[in-house]
Short mmCIF file of C-alpha atoms in Angstrom, two decimals:
data_model
loop_
_atom_site.label_atom_id
_atom_site.label_comp_id
_atom_site.label_asym_id
_atom_site.label_seq_id
_atom_site.Cartn_x
_atom_site.Cartn_y
_atom_site.Cartn_z
CA UNK A 335 -0.02 0.01 0.03
CA UNK A 336 1.42 3.32 -1.04
CA UNK A 337 1.65 6.14 1.42
CA UNK A 338 0.40 9.61 1.09
CA UNK A 339 2.54 11.27 -1.63
CA UNK A 340 3.10 14.57 0.39
CA UNK A 341 4.82 12.50 3.13
CA UNK A 342 7.66 11.86 0.73
CA UNK A 343 8.41 15.64 0.85
CA UNK A 344 9.33 15.34 4.48
CA UNK A 345 12.64 13.83 5.47
CA UNK A 346 12.39 10.49 7.26
CA UNK A 347 14.92 11.54 9.94
CA UNK A 348 15.66 15.06 11.09
CA UNK A 349 18.31 16.32 13.53
CA UNK A 350 17.24 19.94 14.37
CA UNK A 351 18.69 21.38 17.57
CA UNK A 352 15.52 22.90 18.87
CA UNK A 353 16.79 23.50 22.42
CA UNK A 354 19.62 25.66 20.96
CA UNK A 355 17.12 28.37 20.08
CA UNK A 356 14.79 27.93 23.11
CA UNK A 357 16.17 31.02 24.92
CA UNK A 358 15.37 33.24 21.90
CA UNK A 359 12.01 31.66 21.39
CA UNK A 360 11.23 32.19 25.11
CA UNK A 361 12.02 35.87 25.06
CA UNK A 362 9.90 36.28 21.91
CA UNK A 363 7.01 34.47 23.47
CA UNK A 364 7.16 36.57 26.58
CA UNK A 365 7.21 39.80 24.57
CA UNK A 366 4.27 38.71 22.42
CA UNK A 367 2.22 37.51 25.49
CA UNK A 368 2.77 40.80 27.30
CA UNK A 369 1.77 42.73 24.24
CA UNK A 370 -1.26 40.57 23.74
CA UNK A 371 -2.45 40.98 27.38
CA UNK A 372 -2.08 44.79 27.09
CA UNK A 373 -3.99 44.78 23.78
CA UNK A 374 -6.87 42.88 25.46
CA UNK A 375 -7.35 45.95 27.77
CA UNK A 376 -6.35 48.68 25.29
CA UNK A 377 -7.82 48.94 22.75
CA UNK A 378 -9.72 45.89 23.98
CA UNK A 379 -11.71 43.13 22.41
CA UNK A 380 -14.27 43.79 19.75
CA UNK A 381 -17.18 42.34 21.67
CA UNK A 382 -19.93 40.81 19.59
CA UNK A 383 -23.59 41.08 20.32
CA UNK A 384 -23.41 37.93 22.43
CA UNK A 385 -21.23 39.66 25.00
CA UNK A 386 -22.12 43.31 24.95
CA UNK A 387 -25.82 43.12 24.30
CA UNK A 388 -27.63 44.72 21.45
CA UNK A 389 -29.13 43.52 18.18
CA UNK A 390 -27.94 42.42 14.76
CA UNK A 391 -29.82 41.92 11.52
CA UNK A 392 -29.12 41.10 7.87
CA UNK A 393 -30.35 43.62 5.42
CA UNK A 394 -30.58 42.64 1.66
CA UNK A 395 -31.95 43.68 -1.67
CA UNK A 396 -32.48 41.64 -4.78
CA UNK A 397 -29.30 40.54 -6.56
CA UNK A 398 -27.86 43.41 -8.63
CA UNK A 399 -29.23 46.16 -6.42
CA UNK A 400 -26.82 47.97 -4.16
CA UNK A 401 -27.37 48.93 -0.52
CA UNK A 402 -25.80 52.27 0.23
CA UNK A 403 -24.01 51.58 3.61
CA UNK A 404 -23.38 55.18 4.41
CA UNK A 405 -26.96 56.09 4.18
CA UNK A 406 -27.97 53.07 6.27
CA UNK A 407 -25.47 54.11 8.98
CA UNK A 408 -26.54 57.70 8.90
CA UNK A 409 -30.23 56.70 9.26
CA UNK A 410 -29.65 54.40 12.23
CA UNK A 411 -27.28 56.91 13.88
CA UNK A 412 -30.20 59.34 13.87
CA UNK A 413 -32.06 57.14 16.31
CA UNK A 414 -29.33 57.67 18.98
CA UNK A 415 -28.79 54.07 19.74
CA UNK A 416 -25.06 54.23 20.48
CA UNK A 417 -22.45 52.38 18.48
CA UNK A 418 -23.74 51.42 15.00
CA UNK A 419 -21.89 49.05 12.70
CA UNK A 420 -22.76 48.34 9.05
CA UNK A 421 -20.76 45.98 7.04
CA UNK A 422 -21.24 44.53 3.54
CA UNK A 423 -21.29 40.77 3.31
CA UNK A 424 -21.68 38.06 0.67
CA UNK A 425 -25.18 36.91 -0.33
CA UNK A 426 -26.33 33.68 1.25
CA UNK A 427 -27.60 32.14 -2.04
CA UNK A 428 -24.50 32.96 -4.23
CA UNK A 429 -21.80 33.48 -1.57
CA UNK A 430 -20.76 36.62 -3.58
CA UNK A 431 -20.42 40.10 -2.25
CA UNK A 432 -22.17 42.15 -4.86
CA UNK A 433 -23.11 45.00 -2.55
CA UNK A 434 -26.76 43.90 -2.11
CA UNK A 435 -26.37 42.45 1.39
CA UNK A 436 -25.17 44.00 4.61
CA UNK A 437 -25.12 43.13 8.32
CA UNK A 438 -26.20 45.78 10.82
CA UNK A 439 -25.27 45.78 14.52
CA UNK A 440 -26.50 48.31 16.97
CA UNK A 441 -27.08 48.86 20.75
CA UNK A 442 -30.47 48.63 22.43
CA UNK A 443 -30.60 51.31 25.10
CA UNK A 444 -31.33 50.10 28.65
CA UNK A 445 -34.98 50.28 29.53
CA UNK A 446 -36.29 50.51 25.91
CA UNK A 447 -38.46 47.89 24.38
CA UNK A 448 -36.30 45.68 22.11
CA UNK A 449 -39.03 45.03 19.58
CA UNK A 450 -39.91 48.70 19.38
CA UNK A 451 -36.33 49.61 18.73
CA UNK A 452 -35.95 47.07 15.99
CA UNK A 453 -39.07 48.34 14.30
CA UNK A 454 -37.68 51.86 14.49
CA UNK A 455 -34.45 50.74 12.92
CA UNK A 456 -36.26 48.98 10.07
CA UNK A 457 -38.42 52.02 9.42
CA UNK A 458 -35.38 54.25 9.34
CA UNK A 459 -33.56 52.07 6.88
CA UNK A 460 -36.63 51.78 4.63
CA UNK A 461 -36.90 55.53 4.61
CA UNK A 462 -33.22 55.89 3.63
CA UNK A 463 -32.60 53.22 1.06
CA UNK A 464 -36.06 52.06 0.09
CA UNK A 465 -37.76 48.65 0.83
CA UNK A 466 -35.28 45.93 1.82
CA UNK A 467 -35.54 42.45 3.27
CA UNK A 468 -34.58 41.71 6.87
CA UNK A 469 -33.40 38.27 8.13
CA UNK A 470 -31.29 36.88 10.98
CA UNK A 471 -32.62 39.36 13.49
CA UNK A 472 -30.92 38.63 16.85
CA UNK A 473 -31.44 40.59 20.09
CA UNK A 474 -29.46 40.01 23.32
CA UNK A 475 -30.06 41.86 26.51
CA UNK A 476 -27.21 43.38 28.57
CA UNK A 477 -27.80 41.08 31.50
CA UNK A 478 -27.77 38.00 29.35
CA UNK A 479 -24.63 39.19 27.51
CA UNK A 480 -22.78 39.68 30.79
CA UNK A 481 -23.76 36.15 31.88
CA UNK A 482 -22.59 34.73 28.54
CA UNK A 483 -19.22 36.49 28.89
CA UNK A 484 -18.67 35.14 32.43
CA UNK A 485 -19.70 31.69 31.33
CA UNK A 486 -17.32 31.85 28.38
CA UNK A 487 -14.35 32.82 30.59
CA UNK A 488 -15.28 30.12 33.10
CA UNK A 489 -15.32 27.49 30.32
CA UNK A 490 -11.76 28.48 29.28
CA UNK A 491 -10.57 28.45 32.91
CA UNK A 492 -12.13 25.05 33.60
CA UNK A 493 -10.72 23.56 30.36
CA UNK A 494 -7.16 24.65 31.22
CA UNK A 495 -7.50 23.33 34.78
CA UNK A 496 -8.70 19.97 33.67
CA UNK A 497 -5.93 19.75 31.12
CA UNK A 498 -3.41 20.49 33.93
CA UNK A 499 -4.84 17.66 36.09
CA UNK A 500 -4.77 15.24 33.19
CA UNK A 501 -1.07 15.89 32.45
CA UNK A 502 -0.20 15.97 36.14
CA UNK A 503 -1.62 12.47 36.71
CA UNK A 504 -0.37 11.03 33.46
CA UNK A 505 3.16 12.27 33.60
CA UNK A 506 5.02 14.29 36.31
CA UNK A 507 4.41 17.84 37.84
CA UNK A 508 6.91 19.47 35.58
CA UNK A 509 5.18 18.06 32.51
CA UNK A 510 1.85 19.41 33.85
CA UNK A 511 3.37 22.84 34.49
CA UNK A 512 4.92 22.95 31.08
CA UNK A 513 1.65 21.92 29.40
CA UNK A 514 -0.35 24.61 31.24
CA UNK A 515 2.12 27.34 30.46
CA UNK A 516 1.94 26.19 26.79
CA UNK A 517 -1.88 26.40 26.86
CA UNK A 518 -1.88 29.82 28.50
CA UNK A 519 0.67 30.98 25.88
CA UNK A 520 -1.55 29.75 23.05
CA UNK A 521 -4.73 31.21 24.50
CA UNK A 522 -3.13 34.66 25.19
CA UNK A 523 -1.59 34.91 21.74
CA UNK A 524 -4.93 33.86 20.15
CA UNK A 525 -6.61 36.70 22.00
CA UNK A 526 -3.85 38.99 20.76
CA UNK A 527 -4.62 37.96 17.19
CA UNK A 528 -8.36 38.66 17.76
CA UNK A 529 -7.61 42.16 18.97
CA UNK A 530 -4.98 42.79 16.28
CA UNK A 531 -7.35 42.03 13.33
CA UNK A 532 -10.42 43.42 15.14
CA UNK A 533 -12.20 40.12 14.86
CA UNK A 534 -15.57 39.98 16.58
CA UNK A 535 -15.32 38.19 19.93
CA UNK A 536 -18.47 36.00 20.26
CA UNK A 537 -19.45 32.65 21.38
CA UNK A 538 -18.02 31.31 18.11
CA UNK A 539 -14.57 32.68 19.20
CA UNK A 540 -14.93 31.02 22.60
CA UNK A 541 -15.50 27.73 20.75
CA UNK A 542 -12.41 28.47 18.63
CA UNK A 543 -10.22 29.09 21.67
CA UNK A 544 -11.52 25.90 23.35
CA UNK A 545 -10.65 23.96 20.16
CA UNK A 546 -7.18 25.50 20.21
CA UNK A 547 -6.73 24.31 23.84
CA UNK A 548 -7.70 20.78 22.80
CA UNK A 549 -5.52 20.70 19.76
CA UNK A 550 -2.52 22.15 21.66
CA UNK A 551 -2.84 19.66 24.45
CA UNK A 552 -3.12 16.79 22.02
CA UNK A 553 0.13 17.88 20.29
CA UNK A 554 1.82 18.41 23.67
CA UNK A 555 0.79 14.92 24.95
CA UNK A 556 2.29 13.31 21.80
CA UNK A 557 5.63 15.06 22.38
CA UNK A 558 5.67 14.43 26.12
CA UNK A 559 4.85 10.73 25.68
CA UNK A 560 7.78 10.32 23.27
CA UNK A 561 9.98 12.35 25.67
CA UNK A 562 9.02 10.06 28.60
CA UNK A 563 9.67 6.99 26.50
CA UNK A 564 13.18 8.26 25.38
CA UNK A 565 14.01 9.23 28.93
CA UNK A 566 13.57 5.58 29.93
CA UNK A 567 15.36 4.43 26.87
CA UNK A 568 18.39 6.68 26.88
CA UNK A 569 19.20 6.93 30.62
CA UNK A 570 22.74 8.32 30.08
CA UNK A 571 21.96 10.84 27.33
CA UNK A 572 21.90 14.46 28.40
CA UNK A 573 18.38 15.83 28.95
CA UNK A 574 18.65 18.48 26.29
CA UNK A 575 19.67 15.85 23.75
CA UNK A 576 16.78 13.67 24.71
CA UNK A 577 14.40 16.54 24.24
CA UNK A 578 15.85 17.37 20.80
CA UNK A 579 15.58 13.65 19.81
CA UNK A 580 12.00 13.44 20.96
CA UNK A 581 10.96 16.61 19.09
CA UNK A 582 12.67 15.41 15.95
CA UNK A 583 10.96 12.03 16.09
CA UNK A 584 7.50 13.59 16.41
CA UNK A 585 8.16 16.47 13.96
CA UNK A 586 6.80 14.76 10.84
CA UNK A 587 3.53 13.85 12.67
CA UNK A 588 3.18 17.32 14.00
CA UNK A 589 3.73 18.93 10.53
CA UNK A 590 1.40 16.61 8.75
CA UNK A 591 -1.42 17.08 11.37
CA UNK A 592 -1.01 20.88 11.45
CA UNK A 593 -0.87 21.35 7.67
CA UNK A 594 -3.94 19.17 7.17
CA UNK A 595 -5.90 21.12 9.70
CA UNK A 596 -4.70 24.49 8.33
CA UNK A 597 -5.75 23.44 4.77
CA UNK A 598 -9.26 22.66 5.95
CA UNK A 599 -9.57 25.87 7.89
CA UNK A 600 -8.25 27.92 5.07
CA UNK A 601 -10.99 26.50 2.79
CA UNK A 602 -13.52 27.27 5.57
CA UNK A 603 -12.26 30.81 5.92
CA UNK A 604 -12.52 31.42 2.09
CA UNK A 605 -15.84 29.72 1.39
CA UNK A 606 -17.55 29.73 4.79
CA UNK A 607 -18.77 33.32 4.61
CA UNK A 608 -18.75 36.12 7.14
CA UNK A 609 -20.14 34.07 10.03
CA UNK A 610 -17.24 31.54 10.00
CA UNK A 611 -14.37 33.78 8.83
CA UNK A 612 -13.25 34.97 12.28
CA UNK A 613 -13.70 31.52 13.74
CA UNK A 614 -11.53 29.95 11.00
CA UNK A 615 -8.77 32.55 11.21
CA UNK A 616 -8.50 32.35 15.00
CA UNK A 617 -8.49 28.54 15.00
CA UNK A 618 -5.91 28.41 12.17
CA UNK A 619 -3.63 30.77 14.03
CA UNK A 620 -4.13 28.78 17.27
CA UNK A 621 -3.14 25.53 15.58
CA UNK A 622 0.05 27.08 14.22
CA UNK A 623 0.98 28.70 17.58
CA UNK A 624 0.03 25.48 19.41
CA UNK A 625 2.55 23.54 17.32
CA UNK A 626 5.18 26.18 18.10
CA UNK A 627 4.42 26.05 21.81
CA UNK A 628 4.79 22.24 22.08
CA UNK A 629 8.25 22.67 20.82
CA UNK A 630 9.45 25.87 22.27
CA UNK A 631 7.34 26.44 25.43
CA UNK A 632 6.46 23.07 27.04
CA UNK A 633 9.63 21.11 26.35
CA UNK A 634 12.08 23.86 27.44
CA UNK A 635 10.27 24.26 30.77
CA UNK A 636 10.83 20.59 31.44
CA UNK A 637 14.55 21.24 30.59
CA UNK A 638 14.67 24.15 33.05
CA UNK A 639 12.86 22.16 35.78
CA UNK A 640 14.82 18.97 35.31
CA UNK A 641 13.50 15.40 35.22
CA UNK A 642 14.58 12.66 37.76
CA UNK A 643 15.61 9.47 35.97
CA UNK A 644 16.23 6.79 38.58
CA UNK A 645 19.63 7.24 40.33
CA UNK A 646 20.97 9.75 37.77
CA UNK A 647 21.05 12.73 40.14
CA UNK A 648 22.69 14.98 37.54
CA UNK A 649 19.69 14.62 35.24
CA UNK A 650 17.42 15.84 37.95
CA UNK A 651 19.16 19.17 38.02
CA UNK A 652 17.86 22.08 35.84
CA UNK A 653 20.17 23.32 33.16
CA UNK A 654 20.66 26.71 31.46
CA UNK A 655 19.20 27.16 28.06
CA UNK A 656 21.64 27.92 25.24
CA UNK A 657 24.49 25.87 26.69
CA UNK A 658 25.70 23.37 24.12
CA UNK A 659 25.93 19.77 25.29
CA UNK A 660 28.04 18.68 22.31
CA UNK A 661 31.76 19.68 21.97
#
């Protein structure tokens, strides 16, 4: 039985010295994480209707007719509803952005009847650009949006905590700590990407981040499992060399899995429409950064902490990154 042709493009055996560049990668990761955390507060996340409350609706005309977005925005702004966003999107039937369809998002002031506000918005739009069709109307109250945001953050925290317990019991404490740091690294940088590209942070994004956590943990477990196996097999080999060996042995699997997932997500981002674009981009980035963290975040932490291998006391001592083990 012939293998997948693309596998032939990958070398059967690699000998990259990953640990050699761990210090540089660590500094880069710290800088990016700090920048991402700051960005989450300023300018902050672009909260979707799910988390900030308000309403969204899809406005469309027959194919070939154009909706004047500026006139729609001006008409709705005249109702004093706060922040109003109008964006052209592709038609649902043809998946082509011909200017005939737009999505409108606006705030519903506290204390005002939601149905009445939506009717006022529809009347203002009809008066500005003529008769249009409305679909996908969604209204979320401020109280519900706050509960959804809290629940979303709680889900992320619980997921990371459970992953930590799983790794702790399956391996050793240093493995669990390295895995959790890697997960936090991936989550923080994914949030940084969301802020950088002003992607709408909604429940779909929470699902994307949770998926990133699962993928990153899966990749980390594969690396850690091979590392544990090699630690038992090569008891006299320096720890940094065992880590390099383990990463090289799992590299082809990591690349094939990552590339396959990215190809699927790229197709989803291109053909999935506006609703799935942000989800696909965030998940694609998370998979890439998750692959990076399993190599340059989780494994180097184990090197710094040290691993006890039987009576080899020297192997239990942490080592400094960047020090060559070979002459």
